[in-house]
CSV table of C-alpha atoms in Angstrom, one decimal:
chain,number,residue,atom,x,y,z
A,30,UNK,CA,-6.4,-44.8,0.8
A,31,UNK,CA,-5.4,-48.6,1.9
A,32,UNK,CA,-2.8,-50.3,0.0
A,33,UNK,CA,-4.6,-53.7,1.0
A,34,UNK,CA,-7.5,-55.1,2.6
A,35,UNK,CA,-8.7,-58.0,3.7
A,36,UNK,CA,-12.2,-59.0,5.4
A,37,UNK,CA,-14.2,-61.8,5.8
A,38,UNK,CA,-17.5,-62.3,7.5
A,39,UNK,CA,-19.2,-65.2,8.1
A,40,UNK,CA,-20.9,-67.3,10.8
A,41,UNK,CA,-18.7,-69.4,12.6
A,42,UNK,CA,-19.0,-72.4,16.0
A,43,UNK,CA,-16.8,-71.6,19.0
A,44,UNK,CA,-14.6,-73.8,18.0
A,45,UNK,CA,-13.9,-72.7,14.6
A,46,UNK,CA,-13.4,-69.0,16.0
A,47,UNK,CA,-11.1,-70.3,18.9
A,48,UNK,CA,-9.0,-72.2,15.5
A,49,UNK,CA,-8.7,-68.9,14.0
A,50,UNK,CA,-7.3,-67.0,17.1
A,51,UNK,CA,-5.0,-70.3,17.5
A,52,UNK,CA,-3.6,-69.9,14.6
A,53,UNK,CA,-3.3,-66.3,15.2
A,54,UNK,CA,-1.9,-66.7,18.3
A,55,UNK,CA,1.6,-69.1,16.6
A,56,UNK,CA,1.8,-66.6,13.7
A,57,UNK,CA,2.5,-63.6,16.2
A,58,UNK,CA,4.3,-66.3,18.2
A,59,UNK,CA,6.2,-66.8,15.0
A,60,UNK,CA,6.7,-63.7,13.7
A,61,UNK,CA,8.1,-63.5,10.3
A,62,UNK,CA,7.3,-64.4,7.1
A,63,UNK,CA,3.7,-66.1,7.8
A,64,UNK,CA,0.8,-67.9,6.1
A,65,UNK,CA,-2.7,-68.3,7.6
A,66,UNK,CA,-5.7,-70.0,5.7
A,67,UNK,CA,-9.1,-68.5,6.1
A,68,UNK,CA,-11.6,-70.6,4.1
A,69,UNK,CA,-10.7,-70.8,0.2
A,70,UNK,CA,-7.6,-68.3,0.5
A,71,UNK,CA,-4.4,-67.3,2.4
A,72,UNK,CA,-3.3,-64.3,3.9
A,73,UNK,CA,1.0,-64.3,3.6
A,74,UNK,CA,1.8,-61.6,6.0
A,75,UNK,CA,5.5,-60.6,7.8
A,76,UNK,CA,5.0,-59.6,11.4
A,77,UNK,CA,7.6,-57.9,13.2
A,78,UNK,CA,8.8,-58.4,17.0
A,79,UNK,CA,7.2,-55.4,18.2
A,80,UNK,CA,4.0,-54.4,17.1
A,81,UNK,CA,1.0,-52.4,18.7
A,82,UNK,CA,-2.4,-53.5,20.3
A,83,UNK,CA,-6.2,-52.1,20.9
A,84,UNK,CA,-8.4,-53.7,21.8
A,85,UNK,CA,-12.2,-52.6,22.5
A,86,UNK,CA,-15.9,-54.1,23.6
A,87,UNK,CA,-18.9,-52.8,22.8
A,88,UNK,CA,-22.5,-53.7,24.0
A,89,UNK,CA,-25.5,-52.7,22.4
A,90,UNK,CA,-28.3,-53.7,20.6
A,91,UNK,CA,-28.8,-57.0,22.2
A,92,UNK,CA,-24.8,-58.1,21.0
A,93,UNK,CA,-21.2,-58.2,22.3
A,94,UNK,CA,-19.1,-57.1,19.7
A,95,UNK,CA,-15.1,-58.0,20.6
A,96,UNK,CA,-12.0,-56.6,18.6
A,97,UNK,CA,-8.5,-56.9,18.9
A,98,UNK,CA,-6.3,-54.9,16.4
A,99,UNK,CA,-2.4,-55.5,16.0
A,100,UNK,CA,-0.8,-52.9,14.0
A,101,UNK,CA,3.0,-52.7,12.7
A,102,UNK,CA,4.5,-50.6,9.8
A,103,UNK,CA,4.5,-52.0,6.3
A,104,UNK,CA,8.3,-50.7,6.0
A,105,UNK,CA,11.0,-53.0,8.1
A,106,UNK,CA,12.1,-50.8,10.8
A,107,UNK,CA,16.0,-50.9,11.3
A,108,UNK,CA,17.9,-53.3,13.2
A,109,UNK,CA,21.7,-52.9,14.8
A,110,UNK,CA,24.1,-54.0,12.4
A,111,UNK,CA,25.1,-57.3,14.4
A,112,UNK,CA,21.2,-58.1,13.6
A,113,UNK,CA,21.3,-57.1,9.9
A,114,UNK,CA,24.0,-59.3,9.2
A,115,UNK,CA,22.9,-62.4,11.2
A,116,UNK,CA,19.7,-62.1,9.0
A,117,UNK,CA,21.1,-61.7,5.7
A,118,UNK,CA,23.1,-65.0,6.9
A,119,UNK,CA,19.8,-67.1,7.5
A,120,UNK,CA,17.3,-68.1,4.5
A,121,UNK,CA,13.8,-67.0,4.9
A,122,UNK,CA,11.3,-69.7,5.5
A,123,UNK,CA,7.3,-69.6,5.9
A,124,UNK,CA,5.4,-70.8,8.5
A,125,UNK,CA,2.1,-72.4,7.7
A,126,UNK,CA,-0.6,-71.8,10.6
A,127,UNK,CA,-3.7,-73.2,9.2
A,128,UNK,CA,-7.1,-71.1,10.6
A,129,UNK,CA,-9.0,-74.1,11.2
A,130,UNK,CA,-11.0,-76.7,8.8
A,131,UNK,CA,-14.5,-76.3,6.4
A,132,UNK,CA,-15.8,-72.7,7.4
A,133,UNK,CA,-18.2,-71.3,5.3
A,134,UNK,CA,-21.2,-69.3,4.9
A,135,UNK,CA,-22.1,-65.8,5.4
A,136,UNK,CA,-22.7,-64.1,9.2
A,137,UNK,CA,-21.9,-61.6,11.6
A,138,UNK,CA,-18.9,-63.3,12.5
A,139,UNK,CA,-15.5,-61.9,11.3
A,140,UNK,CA,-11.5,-62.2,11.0
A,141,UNK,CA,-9.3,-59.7,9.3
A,142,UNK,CA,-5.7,-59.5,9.2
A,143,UNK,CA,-4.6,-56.9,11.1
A,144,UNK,CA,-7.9,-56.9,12.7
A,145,UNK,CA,-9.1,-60.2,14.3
A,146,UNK,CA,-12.7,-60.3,15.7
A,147,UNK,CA,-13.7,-62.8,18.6
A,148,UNK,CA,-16.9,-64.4,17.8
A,149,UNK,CA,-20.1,-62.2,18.7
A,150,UNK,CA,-22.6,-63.9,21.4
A,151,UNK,CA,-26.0,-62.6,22.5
């Protein structure tokens, strides 16, 4: 059983997939404590400095379906003691890393948050 999920599907242009995956791309930049908008809501996640990757491509049925997938434990993994104590020292902020503007409608297309999905093109 999942403590959380999150999924979206919709149709979206090029450029509001390549929005998404830009603001993706500065919240793993990032790291930390993170917010990214996807249509009405926003995901607040924390990502670590080290986390793992898949991805994958399938063809078939007359589509390209692309995936990446970024996984990291829910549980703060321990750091040296120099690093605990230089982060107990600094206050936590959020960044903000908006996922692009007006999106909407229902489609094939589709983001998640530990599972980002390019766009799908026949």
């Amino acid at each position: 059983m999942k403590d959380l999920k999150f999924e979206q599907k919709r149709s979206l242009s090029r450029l509001e997939a390549a929005d998404q995956l830009t603001a993706l791309a500065a919240a793993l930049r990032e790291g930390g404590d993170v917010e990214l908008e996807f249509g009405p809501g926003t995901l607040s996640l924390r990502i670590p400095d080290e986390l793992r990757t898949e991805i994958e491509v399938e063809v078939g049925g007359g589509e390209i379906e692309l995936e990446f997938e970024f996984k990291w434990p829910t549980a703060p993994t321990r750091a040296a003691p120099a690093q605990e104590v230089a982060s107990t020292e600094r206050p936590v902020s959020r960044k903000k890393a908006p996922a692009g503007p007006g999106r909407s409608g229902a489609g094939a297309g589709r983001s998640r948050s530990a599972k980002p999905s390019g766009t799908k093109t026949s």
